[in-house]
Amino acid sequence: MFKILIVEDDIQLVRLLEKHLHKFNFDTKSIENFETVKAQFEQYDPHLVLLDVNLPKFDGYYWCRQIRTISTCPILFISARDSKMDQVMALENGADDYITKPFDYEIVTAKINSQLRRAYGPYAHSNNERMVIVSGLKLDLERLLLSLEDQTIDLSLTEAKILDELMKKAEKVVSRDRLLEKIWDDQAFVDDNTLNVYVTRVRKKLALLQIHDAIETIRGQGYRFMPNWETKK
Amino acid sequence: MKLFIRDQLPLLFLYFVQLFVVTSIYWLDGYHHLTISLYAIFLSTCLLIAYLCYRYWTNRSFYQRLEKPLTSMEDFTSELQRSPLSESLHQLLISQFDHYKRDLHNYKYKLEDHVQFIHQWVHQMKTPISVIHLIIQDEDDVRFRAIGDELDRLKKGLEMVLYTARLDLFEHDFYVETIQLEKMVRSVTSSQKRLFIRKHVFPSIEIPENLTIATDEKWLSFVLTQLITNAVKYTIHENRKVYFRGLKQGRHIILEIQDEGVGIPESDLPRVFEPYFTGENGRHFQESTGMGLHLAKQICEKLGHRIEIESKVGQGTMVRILF
């Protein structure tokens, strides 16, 4: 299990980050005494450090340099300052990457995973991969596979994203807006029609696993994923 | 020279009146030697001229200083000749200059302090915003969505404050690189995806991949965000598009951002880049600060880009940036 040290003075933010990282099987520790960051680092010996720039006593740059004297582990800065100069400063002080506030959970996990992969090898993170399981239906977000019992089918990235959202909130309505937001990425964006097309495709993929009518359309609101296949069996 | 002569005119006048009075008194008393009198007048006039010449010579820089308009603050302190008048003028100017300088510095420091404070404050506000952002991120409920929308407004407001404060220190804070226009537009539209989705307006990007521009990414992103916010805000019908087109025209690379919104009345059009100008549309839509386009224009000017706007009421608005 990877250990992550969180050096951030906002308790709420730390709590949310820890909760999120625990979901991905990371072990975390947060700093409470900001005068002995280096000693706590040595004691905990983390695989990666999340470091805020504005800290009481000494700033993040200082601690980054301190940590660099004893370790080469990945250090990710978290800061509200977004100018090029600040980012250059961070990198010059020994940081590996930079996350600007406010940020999404996805950004944090993506950057952490990519740093861990770079530092500890491509297979090192295999214990953190994401699976969503609803009534035996398994969605593997790393490999884009969907399986029920012994049957497995491939998904496209967008289909996987839609299913991820629907399955995580199984039996609850997921709004169209939210789905649109989730599947919109830098490369291709979607409008209302493309979302319809994708949902139809997901339904077809589910039909290959003998799951029918699991995605209900709620008019004017969105979609609802109902695990209805067990009752059939 | 002119000033000197003007300055000495009363003296000359007094001198000739005196000469006249003295000679008349002698004349009336019975002294009738014309040549001697003229000789005396000649001698005394020569003395006067010599005096005036000496006077002008010693004070010439003083008069020149008074006659020549100042071109800069530093002119104040250039050296003068040693004569009582010019020296005291010199002292006066120097002390005045010092006072002004001290005052100006005071204000400059205050202004810098203020900008510093704003920076600090905006950055501190980003932590609570991050916390709220994370709390609501996994929620899909009407209330949380509403909070999310308000949060986006807060974020935009803070950005606006930050960029306005930064604008004065622009020279210390920009970094020009070669950037792919298409990539940049995609990343800015993606960062505004919530805005697009909420209003059911969608971007359409037609920019050749090989178009590159030299600009500061952060500042231009801010400009594009302002333009996109406007384009989406003033599109009142659903399922319309905002078109982003990139083209090359001669030496210029042009980015067009065209919406199908309400458009801007012709009478307002010449003034949209003025600060705090909200115009007709500002009265019908919420939260028009009148600063968005103004800032966009100022930033474009500093970056060396040109920004133009065209609009027809009911048909939409097109903003063009020429790189």
Coordinates of C-alpha atoms in Angstrom, one line a residue, chain B residues 53-245:
Chain B
C53 CA 24.9 93.0 -19.5
Y54 CA 26.6 91.9 -16.3
R55 CA 23.2 91.1 -14.8
Y56 CA 22.1 89.1 -17.7
W57 CA 25.4 87.2 -17.9
T58 CA 25.4 86.2 -14.2
N59 CA 21.8 85.2 -14.3
R60 CA 21.4 83.8 -17.8
S61 CA 20.7 80.2 -16.7
F62 CA 18.1 81.4 -14.3
Y63 CA 16.3 83.1 -17.1
Q64 CA 16.8 80.3 -19.5
R65 CA 15.4 77.9 -16.9
L66 CA 12.3 80.1 -16.5
E67 CA 11.8 80.3 -20.2
K68 CA 12.3 76.7 -21.2
P69 CA 9.4 74.3 -20.4
L70 CA 10.3 71.2 -18.4
T71 CA 10.4 68.0 -20.3
S72 CA 10.7 65.6 -17.4
M73 CA 10.9 65.6 -13.6
E74 CA 14.7 65.1 -13.7
D75 CA 15.1 68.5 -15.4
F76 CA 14.4 70.1 -12.1
T77 CA 17.6 69.2 -10.6
S78 CA 20.2 70.0 -13.3
E79 CA 22.9 72.3 -12.1
L80 CA 22.6 76.1 -12.2
Q81 CA 25.1 78.9 -12.0
R82 CA 26.2 80.4 -8.8
S83 CA 24.3 83.5 -8.3
P84 CA 21.9 84.3 -5.4
L85 CA 18.7 84.2 -7.6
S86 CA 19.5 81.1 -9.5
E87 CA 20.8 79.3 -6.5
S88 CA 17.7 80.0 -4.4
L89 CA 15.5 78.9 -7.4
H90 CA 17.6 75.8 -7.5
Q91 CA 17.1 75.1 -3.8
L92 CA 13.4 75.8 -4.1
L93 CA 12.9 73.4 -7.0
I94 CA 14.9 70.7 -5.3
S95 CA 12.9 70.9 -2.1
Q96 CA 9.7 70.9 -4.0
F97 CA 10.8 68.0 -6.1
D98 CA 11.7 66.1 -2.9
H99 CA 8.3 66.7 -1.5
Y100 CA 6.6 65.5 -4.6
K101 CA 8.8 62.5 -4.8
R102 CA 8.1 61.5 -1.2
D103 CA 4.4 61.9 -1.8
L104 CA 4.5 59.9 -5.0
H105 CA 6.5 57.2 -3.4
N106 CA 4.1 57.0 -0.5
Y107 CA 1.2 56.5 -2.9
K108 CA 3.2 54.0 -4.9
Y109 CA 3.9 51.9 -1.9
K110 CA 0.3 52.2 -0.8
L111 CA -0.8 51.0 -4.2
E112 CA 1.7 48.1 -4.2
D113 CA 0.6 47.2 -0.7
H114 CA -3.0 47.2 -1.8
V115 CA -2.3 45.0 -4.9
Q116 CA -0.3 42.7 -2.6
F117 CA -3.2 42.5 -0.2
I118 CA -5.6 41.7 -3.0
H119 CA -3.4 38.9 -4.2
Q120 CA -3.0 37.5 -0.8
W121 CA -6.7 37.7 -0.1
V122 CA -7.8 36.2 -3.4
H123 CA -5.4 33.3 -2.9
Q124 CA -6.6 32.7 0.6
M125 CA -10.2 32.6 -0.6
K126 CA -9.3 29.8 -3.0
T127 CA -8.9 27.3 -0.1
P128 CA -12.5 27.6 1.1
I129 CA -13.6 27.5 -2.5
S130 CA -11.6 24.3 -3.0
V131 CA -13.2 22.8 0.0
I132 CA -16.7 23.6 -1.1
H133 CA -15.8 22.4 -4.6
L134 CA -14.7 19.0 -3.3
I135 CA -17.6 18.6 -1.0
I136 CA -20.2 19.1 -3.7
Q137 CA -18.2 17.3 -6.4
D138 CA -19.8 13.9 -6.0
E139 CA -23.3 15.2 -5.4
D140 CA -25.9 15.2 -8.1
D141 CA -28.9 17.0 -6.6
V142 CA -30.6 20.2 -7.6
R143 CA -29.4 22.0 -4.5
F144 CA -25.8 21.0 -4.9
R145 CA -25.9 21.9 -8.6
A146 CA -27.1 25.4 -7.6
I147 CA -24.3 25.7 -5.1
G148 CA -21.9 24.6 -7.9
D149 CA -23.2 27.3 -10.2
E150 CA -22.8 30.0 -7.5
L151 CA -19.4 28.7 -6.7
D152 CA -18.5 29.1 -10.4
R153 CA -19.6 32.7 -10.2
L154 CA -17.5 33.2 -7.1
K155 CA -14.5 31.8 -8.8
K156 CA -15.0 34.0 -11.8
G157 CA -15.4 37.0 -9.6
L158 CA -12.2 36.3 -7.8
E159 CA -10.3 35.7 -11.1
M160 CA -11.6 39.1 -12.3
V161 CA -10.3 40.8 -9.2
L162 CA -7.0 39.1 -9.5
Y163 CA -6.4 39.9 -13.1
T164 CA -7.5 43.5 -12.7
A165 CA -5.0 43.9 -9.9
R166 CA -2.3 42.2 -11.9
L167 CA -2.8 44.2 -15.0
D168 CA -0.7 47.1 -13.6
L169 CA 2.1 44.7 -13.0
F170 CA 1.7 43.1 -16.3
E171 CA 5.4 43.5 -17.3
H172 CA 6.6 41.3 -14.4
D173 CA 4.0 38.7 -15.0
F174 CA 3.9 37.4 -18.5
Y175 CA 5.6 34.7 -20.3
V176 CA 5.3 34.3 -24.1
E177 CA 5.4 30.9 -25.7
T178 CA 4.3 29.3 -28.9
I179 CA 0.9 27.7 -28.4
Q180 CA -1.4 25.6 -30.5
L181 CA -4.5 27.7 -30.9
E182 CA -6.8 24.7 -31.2
K183 CA -5.5 23.0 -28.1
M184 CA -5.8 26.1 -26.1
V185 CA -9.4 26.9 -27.2
R186 CA -10.3 23.3 -26.3
S187 CA -8.8 23.5 -22.9
V188 CA -10.6 26.8 -22.1
T189 CA -13.9 25.5 -23.4
S190 CA -13.5 22.4 -21.3
S191 CA -12.8 24.4 -18.2
Q192 CA -16.1 26.1 -18.9
K193 CA -18.0 22.9 -19.6
R194 CA -20.4 23.4 -16.7
L195 CA -21.4 26.8 -18.0
F196 CA -22.1 25.3 -21.5
I197 CA -24.0 22.3 -20.2
R198 CA -26.2 24.4 -17.8
K199 CA -27.3 26.6 -20.6
H200 CA -27.5 23.8 -23.2
V201 CA -25.2 25.7 -25.5
F202 CA -22.4 23.8 -27.1
P203 CA -19.1 24.9 -28.6
S204 CA -18.2 24.1 -32.2
I205 CA -14.5 24.3 -32.9
E206 CA -13.2 24.6 -36.4
I207 CA -9.5 25.5 -36.0
P208 CA -6.7 23.8 -38.1
E209 CA -4.4 21.9 -35.8
N210 CA -1.3 23.5 -37.2
L211 CA -2.2 27.1 -36.3
T212 CA 0.2 28.4 -33.7
I213 CA 0.3 31.7 -31.9
A214 CA 2.9 33.4 -29.7
T215 CA 1.2 34.6 -26.6
D216 CA 1.0 34.3 -22.8
E217 CA -1.3 31.3 -22.2
K218 CA -2.6 32.4 -18.8
W219 CA -3.6 35.9 -19.9
L220 CA -5.1 34.8 -23.1
S221 CA -7.1 32.0 -21.3
F222 CA -8.5 34.7 -19.1
V223 CA -9.6 36.7 -22.2
L224 CA -11.1 33.7 -23.8
T225 CA -13.0 32.8 -20.6
Q226 CA -14.5 36.3 -20.5
L227 CA -15.5 36.0 -24.2
I228 CA -17.0 32.5 -23.7
T229 CA -18.9 33.6 -20.6
N230 CA -20.4 36.5 -22.6
A231 CA -21.2 34.3 -25.6
V232 CA -23.0 31.7 -23.4
K233 CA -24.7 34.2 -21.1
Y234 CA -26.3 36.1 -24.0
T235 CA -27.4 33.0 -25.8
I236 CA -31.0 32.7 -24.6
H237 CA -32.2 29.8 -26.7
E238 CA -31.2 26.2 -26.0
N239 CA -29.2 24.0 -28.3
R240 CA -27.5 26.8 -30.0
K241 CA -23.8 26.9 -30.6
V242 CA -20.8 29.0 -30.0
Y243 CA -18.5 28.8 -33.0
F244 CA -14.7 29.0 -32.7
R245 CA -13.0 29.5 -36.0

